[in-house]
Amino acid sequence: MRLMALLLFLTGVSFAVEVAVGFGKLTPDEDIVKLLEKCNAKIRSMWYASPYGGGGSGAEREWYKPRDFFQKIRERLVGGYRIGYFEDVAGFKIILENNLLKVEDLNRYPKLLKLVRGLVNNYYQQRESYIYIKSGGPIVYAVLVKTDDVNCLEESKLVKDVSVNYFSLFTAFLKYVPYYFRPKRYSQYYFFPEVKNAKPEELYRMIEKAVSEHKSNKEFLKHFKKFYIKAGFYKKRLEFFKKSIEGAKKRSLEGKTPPPQTYFPNEGDIFYTGTDTVVYNVIKWNNPGDWSVEEPGYEHDLVAKNDYFTSCYSQSSLPEWYDDCPTTCVDESSGGDCAFSFGTYNALLIEPGFPYEGWVRLTRGSASYTDFRLNAQEVFHSPICFKFLGRWICIPCPFDTPWCMGGTPFRDGNPDLNCPVNSLALKKCQFRRFYPYNSSWQDKYDCTHASWCD
């Protein structure tokens, strides 16, 4: 790459190229901004992780000045994490107000204890990440930029890895690189020690404390009134938690008889603000399995019209998480369907009975409504294929990157579940501007598509 840069310099030719830059660690915004300004670079995408668990990425359609871009990502992520943890508090409030949970239940039913422990951990993940990101703590570990001064980036002590797209032949390979830069210790979800080791009585007090601390929080009270009182989500979430808690109790009493294995989550919730944020408060498998490949992954896909949602920021707490904001709709101008997704590279790490979560924060497009579907998909490291000298060449994908994750080509797992495909719709309905939406799925064992707008 340095040779090419030298040749360009000697010939007097200069043009901007796309560069994937990895820092090898979570790096302060200001350090990255100063470097990119120095190197005459504009930025479109970033990859981040929270020290408190989970992470994701953010991508815009246009190239931005570095300072403007980082101001935007902070606003987006802070808003997403705030809604995420407000949703957790809202769930706790509904559980307590309706006496759905008792300490003795946590002592008696181990699967219920695991569910509640996960819900409490999710709350702390979202809240602590919100506080940390709002305070300006370093979160970014890789960026995608465009510059005409690659040497400037390569010579910086701040940069650990650089991948440059000088030739069109390598366009397909550049996009794999940023995900490889992720520090390995951020790939697992973070378990707060005080939650992991808490006794049932302590967990219950954590729930009570979370609700109590927000009794006078004006932002939370506004959120709760808008969505749970005026929009009527209270009853829906109440029914969801009733079924979830009773289901956990029932499975605890079933002893050694495991429920059917499924590649899709058996329980979950989808919450849409009516503007720019979709939250999944719970994504839970009773018994993950029924895989059709040896090294499966899982992907949670929100499919909507490209002119309703555009740019994307996301978060996921799945183990070995990934998301695809930089790969989704970025190069599309209008029309067509786009999938805003996150998932896990290694579905074998999914714990039965543990509730995971995630959210996507999107830029609103021009359309006033869109049909949508929420898909659950089994994925795997599919081959990379590209055309060279008139022939297609396919090689195994060596990277953990969303560009490598494709839907499994067949399913030959548990015949009792009658799942001939690798994807099914958990929810189908319509998003409309300024109309909030909330729904859930539970006990979906038959692998059939959800009814329209249930």
CSV table of C-alpha atoms in Angstrom, one decimal:
chain,number,residue,atom,x,y,z
A,1,MET,CA,0.0,0.0,0.0
A,2,ARG,CA,2.9,2.4,0.8
A,3,LEU,CA,4.4,1.7,-2.7
A,4,MET,CA,1.1,2.7,-4.3
A,5,ALA,CA,1.0,5.9,-2.3
A,6,LEU,CA,4.6,6.6,-3.3
A,7,LEU,CA,3.8,6.1,-7.0
A,8,LEU,CA,0.8,8.4,-6.7
A,9,PHE,CA,2.9,11.0,-5.1
A,10,LEU,CA,5.6,10.8,-7.7
A,11,THR,CA,3.1,11.1,-10.6
A,12,GLY,CA,1.4,14.0,-8.9
A,13,VAL,CA,-2.0,12.1,-8.8
A,14,SER,CA,-4.1,12.4,-5.7
A,15,PHE,CA,-7.6,11.1,-5.1
A,16,ALA,CA,-9.7,10.2,-2.1
A,17,VAL,CA,-10.0,6.6,-1.1
A,18,GLU,CA,-12.0,4.7,1.5
A,19,VAL,CA,-10.1,3.6,4.6
A,20,ALA,CA,-11.1,1.3,7.4
A,21,VAL,CA,-9.2,2.4,10.5
A,22,GLY,CA,-8.9,0.3,13.7
A,23,PHE,CA,-7.6,1.7,17.0
A,24,GLY,CA,-7.4,-1.6,18.9
A,25,LYS,CA,-9.1,-0.1,21.9
A,26,LEU,CA,-11.9,2.2,22.9
A,27,THR,CA,-10.6,5.7,21.9
A,28,PRO,CA,-11.7,9.2,23.0
A,29,ASP,CA,-13.8,11.1,20.4
A,30,GLU,CA,-11.5,14.1,20.5
A,31,ASP,CA,-8.4,12.1,19.6
A,32,ILE,CA,-10.1,10.6,16.6
A,33,VAL,CA,-11.6,13.9,15.5
A,34,LYS,CA,-8.2,15.6,15.6
A,35,LEU,CA,-6.6,12.8,13.7
A,36,LEU,CA,-9.2,12.8,11.0
A,37,GLU,CA,-9.1,16.6,10.7
A,38,LYS,CA,-5.3,16.5,10.4
A,39,CYS,CA,-5.6,13.8,7.7
A,40,ASN,CA,-8.2,15.6,5.7
A,41,ALA,CA,-10.7,12.8,6.2
A,42,LYS,CA,-14.5,12.6,6.3
A,43,ILE,CA,-16.3,9.8,8.1
A,44,ARG,CA,-19.5,7.8,7.5
A,45,SER,CA,-19.4,4.8,9.9
A,46,MET,CA,-18.2,3.8,13.3
A,47,TRP,CA,-18.1,0.7,15.5
A,48,TYR,CA,-18.4,1.0,19.2
A,49,ALA,CA,-18.6,-1.0,22.5
A,50,SER,CA,-19.9,-0.2,25.9
A,51,PRO,CA,-17.7,-1.2,28.9
A,52,TYR,CA,-20.9,-2.3,30.6
A,53,GLY,CA,-21.9,-4.9,27.9
A,54,GLY,CA,-23.0,-5.0,24.3
A,55,GLY,CA,-22.3,-2.6,21.6
A,56,GLY,CA,-22.9,-2.0,17.9
A,57,SER,CA,-22.3,0.5,15.2
A,58,GLY,CA,-23.6,3.6,13.5
A,59,ALA,CA,-23.7,4.6,9.8
A,60,GLU,CA,-24.9,7.6,7.8
A,61,ARG,CA,-25.5,7.7,4.1
A,62,GLU,CA,-23.4,10.8,3.6
A,63,TRP,CA,-19.8,11.6,4.5
A,64,TYR,CA,-19.5,14.0,7.4
A,65,LYS,CA,-17.0,16.3,8.9
A,66,PRO,CA,-15.5,14.3,11.9
A,67,ARG,CA,-16.7,16.7,14.6
A,68,ASP,CA,-20.2,16.9,13.3
A,69,PHE,CA,-20.3,13.1,13.0
A,70,PHE,CA,-19.2,12.4,16.5
A,71,GLN,CA,-21.7,15.0,17.9
A,72,LYS,CA,-24.4,13.1,16.0
A,73,ILE,CA,-23.4,9.6,17.2
A,74,ARG,CA,-23.4,10.7,20.9
A,75,GLU,CA,-26.9,12.2,20.5
A,76,ARG,CA,-28.1,9.0,18.8
A,77,LEU,CA,-26.6,6.6,21.2
A,78,VAL,CA,-27.6,8.5,24.3
A,79,GLY,CA,-31.2,8.6,23.1
A,80,GLY,CA,-31.2,4.9,22.3
A,81,TYR,CA,-29.8,3.8,25.7
A,82,ARG,CA,-32.1,6.2,27.5
A,83,ILE,CA,-35.2,4.7,25.9
A,84,GLY,CA,-33.8,1.2,26.4
A,85,TYR,CA,-33.3,1.6,30.2
A,86,PHE,CA,-36.6,3.5,30.6
A,87,GLU,CA,-38.3,0.5,29.0
A,88,ASP,CA,-36.6,-1.8,31.6
A,89,VAL,CA,-37.9,0.4,34.5
A,90,ALA,CA,-41.4,0.5,32.9
A,91,GLY,CA,-41.4,-3.3,33.0
A,92,PHE,CA,-40.3,-3.4,36.6
A,93,LYS,CA,-43.0,-0.9,37.5
A,94,ILE,CA,-45.7,-3.1,35.9
A,95,ILE,CA,-44.5,-6.2,37.6
A,96,LEU,CA,-44.5,-4.6,41.1
A,97,GLU,CA,-47.9,-2.8,40.6
A,98,ASN,CA,-49.6,-6.1,39.7
A,99,ASN,CA,-47.8,-8.3,42.2
A,100,LEU,CA,-46.5,-10.6,39.5
A,101,LEU,CA,-43.4,-11.5,41.5
A,102,LYS,CA,-42.6,-12.6,45.0
A,103,VAL,CA,-39.3,-13.3,46.7
A,104,GLU,CA,-40.5,-16.8,47.5
A,105,ASP,CA,-41.2,-17.4,43.8
A,106,LEU,CA,-37.5,-16.6,43.0
A,107,ASN,CA,-36.4,-19.1,45.7
A,108,ARG,CA,-38.8,-21.8,44.4
A,109,TYR,CA,-38.5,-21.6,40.6
A,110,PRO,CA,-34.9,-21.6,39.2
A,111,LYS,CA,-35.9,-20.7,35.7
A,112,LEU,CA,-37.8,-17.7,37.0
A,113,LEU,CA,-34.8,-16.7,39.0
A,114,LYS,CA,-32.7,-16.8,35.8
A,115,LEU,CA,-35.2,-14.7,33.9
A,116,VAL,CA,-35.4,-12.1,36.6
A,117,ARG,CA,-31.6,-12.0,37.0
A,118,GLY,CA,-31.3,-11.3,33.3
A,119,LEU,CA,-33.9,-8.6,33.4
A,120,VAL,CA,-32.1,-6.8,36.2
A,121,ASN,CA,-28.7,-7.2,34.4
A,122,ASN,CA,-30.3,-5.7,31.3
A,123,TYR,CA,-31.4,-2.7,33.3
A,124,TYR,CA,-28.0,-2.0,34.7
A,125,GLN,CA,-26.3,-2.5,31.3
A,126,GLN,CA,-28.6,0.0,29.6
A,127,ARG,CA,-28.5,2.5,32.5
A,128,GLU,CA,-24.8,2.4,33.1
A,129,SER,CA,-24.1,2.6,29.4
A,130,TYR,CA,-26.4,5.6,29.1
A,131,ILE,CA,-24.6,7.4,31.9
A,132,TYR,CA,-21.1,6.5,30.6
A,133,ILE,CA,-21.8,7.5,26.9
A,134,LYS,CA,-23.6,10.7,28.0
A,135,SER,CA,-20.5,11.6,30.0
A,136,GLY,CA,-18.3,11.3,26.9
A,137,GLY,CA,-16.4,8.1,27.9
A,138,PRO,CA,-14.5,6.5,25.0
A,139,ILE,CA,-16.5,3.9,23.0
A,140,VAL,CA,-15.3,3.9,19.4
A,141,TYR,CA,-12.7,1.3,18.3
A,142,ALA,CA,-13.0,1.5,14.4
A,143,VAL,CA,-14.2,4.0,11.8
A,144,LEU,CA,-14.7,4.1,8.0
A,145,VAL,CA,-13.4,7.3,6.4
A,146,LYS,CA,-12.5,8.8,3.1
A,147,THR,CA,-9.2,10.7,2.7
A,148,ASP,CA,-6.6,11.7,0.1
A,149,ASP,CA,-3.8,11.4,2.7
A,150,VAL,CA,-3.5,7.7,3.7
A,151,ASN,CA,0.1,8.2,4.9
A,152,CYS,CA,-1.2,10.6,7.6
A,153,LEU,CA,-3.3,7.8,9.1
A,154,GLU,CA,-0.7,5.1,8.7
A,155,GLU,CA,1.9,7.2,10.6
A,156,SER,CA,-0.3,8.0,13.5
A,157,LYS,CA,0.5,6.3,16.8
A,158,LEU,CA,-3.2,6.3,17.6
A,159,VAL,CA,-3.9,3.8,14.7
A,160,LYS,CA,-3.3,0.1,15.1
A,161,ASP,CA,-4.7,-1.2,11.8
A,162,VAL,CA,-5.5,0.3,8.4
A,163,SER,CA,-7.1,-1.2,5.3
A,164,VAL,CA,-7.2,0.9,2.1
A,165,ASN,CA,-9.3,0.4,-1.0
A,166,TYR,CA,-7.0,1.4,-3.8
A,167,PHE,CA,-8.3,-1.0,-6.4
A,168,SER,CA,-11.9,-2.0,-7.3
A,169,LEU,CA,-10.9,-5.6,-7.0
A,170,PHE,CA,-10.5,-5.2,-3.3
A,171,THR,CA,-13.8,-3.3,-2.7
A,172,ALA,CA,-15.4,-6.6,-1.5
A,173,PHE,CA,-12.7,-7.2,1.0
A,174,LEU,CA,-12.4,-3.7,2.6
A,175,LYS,CA,-15.9,-4.0,4.2
A,176,TYR,CA,-14.8,-7.1,6.2
A,177,VAL,CA,-12.0,-5.4,8.1
A,178,PRO,CA,-13.5,-3.0,10.7
A,179,TYR,CA,-15.3,-5.9,12.6
A,180,TYR,CA,-12.0,-7.7,12.9
A,181,PHE,CA,-10.7,-4.7,14.9
A,182,ARG,CA,-13.1,-5.2,17.8
A,183,PRO,CA,-11.3,-5.8,21.1
A,184,LYS,CA,-12.1,-9.4,22.0
A,185,ARG,CA,-13.1,-8.7,25.6
A,186,TYR,CA,-16.2,-6.7,24.5
A,187,SER,CA,-17.7,-9.6,22.5
A,188,GLN,CA,-19.5,-11.2,25.5
A,189,TYR,CA,-22.3,-9.6,27.4
A,190,TYR,CA,-21.2,-8.1,30.7
A,191,PHE,CA,-22.6,-9.7,33.9
A,192,PHE,CA,-22.6,-7.3,36.8
A,193,PRO,CA,-21.1,-9.2,39.8
A,194,GLU,CA,-23.7,-7.7,42.2
A,195,VAL,CA,-26.5,-9.1,40.0
A,196,LYS,CA,-24.8,-12.4,39.1
A,197,ASN,CA,-24.3,-13.3,42.7
A,198,ALA,CA,-27.4,-11.7,44.2
A,199,LYS,CA,-29.7,-13.7,46.4
A,200,PRO,CA,-33.4,-13.6,45.5
A,201,GLU,CA,-34.1,-11.1,48.2
A,202,GLU,CA,-31.4,-8.8,46.9
A,203,LEU,CA,-32.7,-9.1,43.3
A,204,TYR,CA,-36.1,-8.1,44.4
A,205,ARG,CA,-34.8,-5.1,46.2
A,206,MET,CA,-32.9,-4.0,43.1
A,207,ILE,CA,-36.1,-4.0,41.2
A,208,GLU,CA,-37.8,-2.0,43.9
A,209,LYS,CA,-34.9,0.4,44.0
A,210,ALA,CA,-35.0,1.0,40.2
A,211,VAL,CA,-38.7,1.9,40.3
A,212,SER,CA,-38.3,4.0,43.4
A,213,GLU,CA,-35.4,6.0,41.9
A,214,HIS,CA,-37.5,7.0,38.9
A,215,LYS,CA,-40.7,8.1,40.8
A,216,SER,CA,-39.5,11.7,40.4
A,217,ASN,CA,-37.6,11.4,37.2
A,218,LYS,CA,-39.5,13.7,34.8
A,219,GLU,CA,-38.1,12.2,31.7
A,220,PHE,CA,-39.1,8.7,32.7
A,221,LEU,CA,-42.6,9.8,33.9
A,222,LYS,CA,-43.1,11.5,30.5
A,223,HIS,CA,-42.0,8.3,28.7
A,224,PHE,CA,-44.3,6.1,30.8
A,225,LYS,CA,-47.3,8.4,30.4
A,226,LYS,CA,-46.9,8.8,26.7
A,227,PHE,CA,-46.5,5.1,25.9
A,228,TYR,CA,-48.1,3.1,28.7
A,229,ILE,CA,-51.0,5.3,29.6
A,230,LYS,CA,-51.9,7.3,26.5
A,231,ALA,CA,-50.8,4.7,23.9
A,232,GLY,CA,-52.2,1.9,25.9
A,233,PHE,CA,-49.1,-0.3,26.2
A,234,TYR,CA,-49.6,-1.0,29.8
A,235,LYS,CA,-52.1,-3.9,29.3
A,236,LYS,CA,-50.0,-5.4,26.5
A,237,ARG,CA,-46.8,-5.5,28.6
A,238,LEU,CA,-48.8,-6.7,31.7
A,239,GLU,CA,-50.0,-9.7,29.7
A,240,PHE,CA,-46.6,-10.4,28.3
A,241,PHE,CA,-45.0,-10.5,31.8
A,242,LYS,CA,-47.8,-12.6,33.2
A,243,LYS,CA,-47.2,-15.3,30.5
A,244,SER,CA,-43.5,-15.1,30.8
A,245,ILE,CA,-43.4,-15.5,34.5
A,246,GLU,CA,-45.9,-18.3,34.6
A,247,GLY,CA,-44.1,-20.0,31.8
A,248,ALA,CA,-40.8,-19.9,33.7
A,249,LYS,CA,-42.5,-21.3,36.8
A,250,LYS,CA,-44.0,-24.1,34.7
A,251,ARG,CA,-40.7,-25.0,33.0
A,252,SER,CA,-39.1,-25.1,36.5
A,253,LEU,CA,-41.5,-27.8,37.6
A,254,GLU,CA,-41.1,-29.9,34.5
A,255,GLY,CA,-37.7,-31.0,35.9
A,256,LYS,CA,-35.4,-32.8,33.4
A,257,THR,CA,-37.8,-32.8,30.5
A,258,PRO,CA,-36.5,-30.0,28.2
A,259,PRO,CA,-38.9,-28.0,26.0
A,260,PRO,CA,-38.5,-28.3,22.2
A,261,GLN,CA,-35.3,-26.9,20.7
A,262,THR,CA,-35.8,-23.8,18.5
A,263,TYR,CA,-33.4,-21.6,16.5
A,264,PHE,CA,-35.7,-18.7,17.0
A,265,PRO,CA,-36.5,-17.0,20.4
A,266,ASN,CA,-39.6,-18.3,22.0
A,267,GLU,CA,-40.4,-15.0,23.8
A,268,GLY,CA,-39.8,-11.4,23.0
A,269,ASP,CA,-41.2,-7.9,22.8
A,270,ILE,CA,-41.0,-5.2,20.1
A,271,PHE,CA,-41.6,-1.5,21.0
A,272,TYR,CA,-41.6,1.3,18.5
A,273,THR,CA,-41.7,4.9,19.6
A,274,GLY,CA,-43.6,6.1,16.5
A,275,THR,CA,-40.6,8.1,15.3
A,276,ASP,CA,-37.1,6.7,15.2
A,277,THR,CA,-36.4,3.9,17.8
A,278,VAL,CA,-37.3,0.2,17.9
A,279,VAL,CA,-36.5,-1.6,21.2
A,280,TYR,CA,-36.5,-5.3,22.0
A,281,ASN,CA,-36.8,-5.5,25.7
A,282,VAL,CA,-36.7,-9.3,25.9
A,283,ILE,CA,-35.3,-11.8,23.4
A,284,LYS,CA,-35.4,-15.3,25.1
A,285,TRP,CA,-34.9,-18.9,24.0
A,286,ASN,CA,-36.4,-21.6,26.2
A,287,ASN,CA,-34.0,-24.2,24.6
A,288,PRO,CA,-31.9,-22.9,21.8
A,289,GLY,CA,-31.0,-25.5,19.2
A,290,ASP,CA,-32.6,-27.2,16.1
A,291,TRP,CA,-29.5,-25.9,14.2
A,292,SER,CA,-29.0,-27.0,10.6
A,293,VAL,CA,-25.2,-26.3,10.6
A,294,GLU,CA,-22.3,-27.1,12.9
A,295,GLU,CA,-21.4,-23.4,13.6
A,296,PRO,CA,-24.7,-21.5,13.6
A,297,GLY,CA,-25.4,-17.9,14.2
A,298,TYR,CA,-28.6,-16.0,14.8
A,299,GLU,CA,-29.9,-12.8,13.3
A,300,HIS,CA,-32.8,-10.5,14.4
A,301,ASP,CA,-34.0,-8.7,11.2
A,302,LEU,CA,-36.4,-5.7,11.1
A,303,VAL,CA,-37.4,-5.4,7.5
A,304,ALA,CA,-39.0,-2.1,6.4
A,305,LYS,CA,-39.1,0.2,3.4
A,306,ASN,CA,-36.0,2.1,2.6
A,307,ASP,CA,-37.8,5.4,2.3
A,308,TYR,CA,-39.3,5.1,5.8
A,309,PHE,CA,-36.0,4.4,7.7
A,310,THR,CA,-32.6,5.4,6.4
A,311,SER,CA,-29.4,5.6,8.5
A,312,CYS,CA,-29.0,3.3,11.5
A,313,TYR,CA,-27.5,3.1,15.0
A,314,SER,CA,-27.8,0.0,17.1
A,315,GLN,CA,-27.1,-1.9,20.3
A,316,SER,CA,-27.1,-5.6,21.1
A,317,SER,CA,-26.2,-7.7,24.2
A,318,LEU,CA,-26.2,-11.1,22.6
A,319,PRO,CA,-23.0,-13.1,23.2
A,320,GLU,CA,-20.5,-12.6,20.3
A,321,TRP,CA,-22.8,-9.8,19.1
A,322,TYR,CA,-22.8,-8.1,15.8
A,323,ASP,CA,-25.0,-5.6,14.0
A,324,ASP,CA,-25.2,-4.4,10.4
A,325,CYS,CA,-25.9,-0.7,10.4
A,326,PRO,CA,-22.9,0.1,8.1
A,327,THR,CA,-24.1,-2.7,5.7
A,328,THR,CA,-27.8,-1.7,5.5
A,329,CYS,CA,-29.3,0.6,2.9
A,330,VAL,CA,-26.2,2.9,3.0
A,331,ASP,CA,-25.8,2.7,-0.8
A,332,GLU,CA,-29.5,2.7,-1.6
A,333,SER,CA,-31.1,6.0,-2.7
A,334,SER,CA,-34.8,5.2,-2.4
A,335,GLY,CA,-37.4,2.4,-2.5
A,336,GLY,CA,-37.0,-1.2,-1.8
A,337,ASP,CA,-36.9,-3.2,1.5
A,338,CYS,CA,-34.0,-3.0,3.9
A,339,ALA,CA,-33.2,-5.2,6.9
A,340,PHE,CA,-31.9,-3.4,10.1
A,341,SER,CA,-30.4,-6.2,12.0
A,342,PHE,CA,-28.2,-7.5,14.9
A,343,GLY,CA,-27.3,-11.0,15.9
A,344,THR,CA,-24.6,-13.3,17.2
A,345,TYR,CA,-21.8,-15.0,15.4
A,346,ASN,CA,-22.0,-18.0,17.7
A,347,ALA,CA,-25.5,-19.1,18.5
A,348,LEU,CA,-24.1,-22.0,20.6
A,349,LEU,CA,-23.3,-19.4,23.3
A,350,ILE,CA,-27.0,-18.4,23.7
A,351,GLU,CA,-28.1,-19.4,27.2
A,352,PRO,CA,-31.6,-21.0,27.6
A,353,GLY,CA,-33.9,-18.9,29.7
A,354,PHE,CA,-31.7,-15.8,29.7
A,355,PRO,CA,-33.3,-12.6,28.3
A,356,TYR,CA,-31.2,-10.7,25.9
A,357,GLU,CA,-32.1,-7.3,24.4
A,358,GLY,CA,-31.2,-4.8,21.7
A,359,TRP,CA,-32.4,-1.7,19.9
A,360,VAL,CA,-32.0,0.2,16.6
A,361,ARG,CA,-32.2,4.0,16.4
A,362,LEU,CA,-33.0,5.1,12.9
A,363,THR,CA,-33.2,8.3,10.8
A,364,ARG,CA,-36.7,8.8,9.5
A,365,GLY,CA,-37.2,9.0,5.8
A,366,SER,CA,-39.9,10.7,3.7
A,367,ALA,CA,-42.6,8.0,3.8
A,368,SER,CA,-45.4,8.3,6.2
A,369,TYR,CA,-45.8,4.5,6.8
A,370,THR,CA,-44.2,1.2,6.0
A,371,ASP,CA,-45.2,-2.4,6.3
A,372,PHE,CA,-42.7,-4.3,8.4
A,373,ARG,CA,-41.8,-7.7,9.5
A,374,LEU,CA,-39.5,-8.9,12.3
A,375,ASN,CA,-37.7,-12.0,11.2
A,376,ALA,CA,-35.8,-14.6,13.2
A,377,GLN,CA,-33.1,-16.2,11.0
A,378,GLU,CA,-30.5,-18.9,11.4
A,379,VAL,CA,-27.2,-17.7,9.8
A,380,PHE,CA,-23.7,-19.1,9.2
A,381,HIS,CA,-20.3,-18.0,7.9
A,382,SER,CA,-21.2,-18.2,4.2
A,383,PRO,CA,-18.6,-18.1,1.4
A,384,ILE,CA,-17.3,-14.9,-0.1
A,385,CYS,CA,-18.0,-14.8,-3.8
A,386,PHE,CA,-16.6,-12.4,-6.4
A,387,LYS,CA,-16.2,-12.2,-10.1
A,388,PHE,CA,-12.7,-12.3,-11.6
A,389,LEU,CA,-11.8,-12.5,-15.3
A,390,GLY,CA,-15.4,-13.5,-16.1
A,391,ARG,CA,-15.6,-16.3,-13.5
A,392,TRP,CA,-17.2,-16.4,-10.1
A,393,ILE,CA,-14.7,-17.4,-7.3
A,394,CYS,CA,-15.9,-18.4,-3.9
A,395,ILE,CA,-13.7,-18.8,-0.8
A,396,PRO,CA,-14.6,-19.5,2.8
A,397,CYS,CA,-15.2,-16.4,4.9
A,398,PRO,CA,-12.6,-16.2,7.6
A,399,PHE,CA,-13.9,-13.2,9.4
A,400,ASP,CA,-16.5,-12.5,12.1
A,401,THR,CA,-18.4,-9.8,10.2
A,402,PRO,CA,-22.0,-9.3,9.1
A,403,TRP,CA,-20.8,-9.3,5.5
A,404,CYS,CA,-19.9,-13.0,6.0
A,405,MET,CA,-23.2,-14.0,7.8
A,406,GLY,CA,-25.7,-15.4,5.3
A,407,GLY,CA,-28.8,-17.4,5.8
A,408,THR,CA,-28.3,-21.2,6.1
A,409,PRO,CA,-29.1,-22.8,2.8
A,410,PHE,CA,-31.2,-25.7,4.3
A,411,ARG,CA,-32.6,-27.1,7.4
A,412,ASP,CA,-32.5,-30.7,8.4
A,413,GLY,CA,-32.9,-30.3,12.2
A,414,ASN,CA,-35.8,-31.5,14.4
A,415,PRO,CA,-38.5,-32.9,12.1
A,416,ASP,CA,-41.1,-32.5,14.9
A,417,LEU,CA,-40.9,-28.7,14.5
A,418,ASN,CA,-41.6,-28.8,10.8
A,419,CYS,CA,-39.2,-25.9,10.0
A,420,PRO,CA,-38.2,-26.3,6.4
A,421,VAL,CA,-36.8,-22.8,6.1
A,422,ASN,CA,-34.1,-20.8,8.0
A,423,SER,CA,-36.2,-17.8,8.7
A,424,LEU,CA,-39.7,-17.0,10.0
A,425,ALA,CA,-41.6,-13.9,10.8
A,426,LEU,CA,-42.0,-13.3,14.5
A,427,LYS,CA,-44.2,-10.2,13.9
A,428,LYS,CA,-45.7,-8.5,10.9
A,429,CYS,CA,-47.6,-5.2,10.9
A,430,GLN,CA,-47.3,-1.6,9.9
A,431,PHE,CA,-45.3,1.4,11.3
A,432,ARG,CA,-46.9,4.8,10.9
A,433,ARG,CA,-45.3,8.1,11.6
A,434,PHE,CA,-46.2,9.3,15.2
A,435,TYR,CA,-48.1,6.1,16.0
A,436,PRO,CA,-46.3,4.0,18.6
A,437,TYR,CA,-46.5,0.2,18.4
A,438,ASN,CA,-46.0,-2.5,20.9
A,439,SER,CA,-46.4,-6.3,20.7
A,440,SER,CA,-44.9,-9.6,21.8
A,441,TRP,CA,-44.4,-13.2,20.7
A,442,GLN,CA,-44.6,-16.2,23.0
A,443,ASP,CA,-44.6,-20.0,22.7
A,444,LYS,CA,-44.1,-20.0,18.9
A,445,TYR,CA,-43.2,-23.6,18.4
A,446,ASP,CA,-44.9,-24.4,15.1
A,447,CYS,CA,-42.6,-22.4,12.8
A,448,THR,CA,-45.4,-20.8,11.0
A,449,HIS,CA,-45.5,-17.1,10.1
A,450,ALA,CA,-47.2,-14.7,12.5
A,451,SER,CA,-50.6,-13.5,11.6
A,452,TRP,CA,-50.7,-10.0,10.1
A,453,CYS,CA,-50.5,-7.2,12.6
A,454,ASP,CA,-51.1,-9.3,15.7
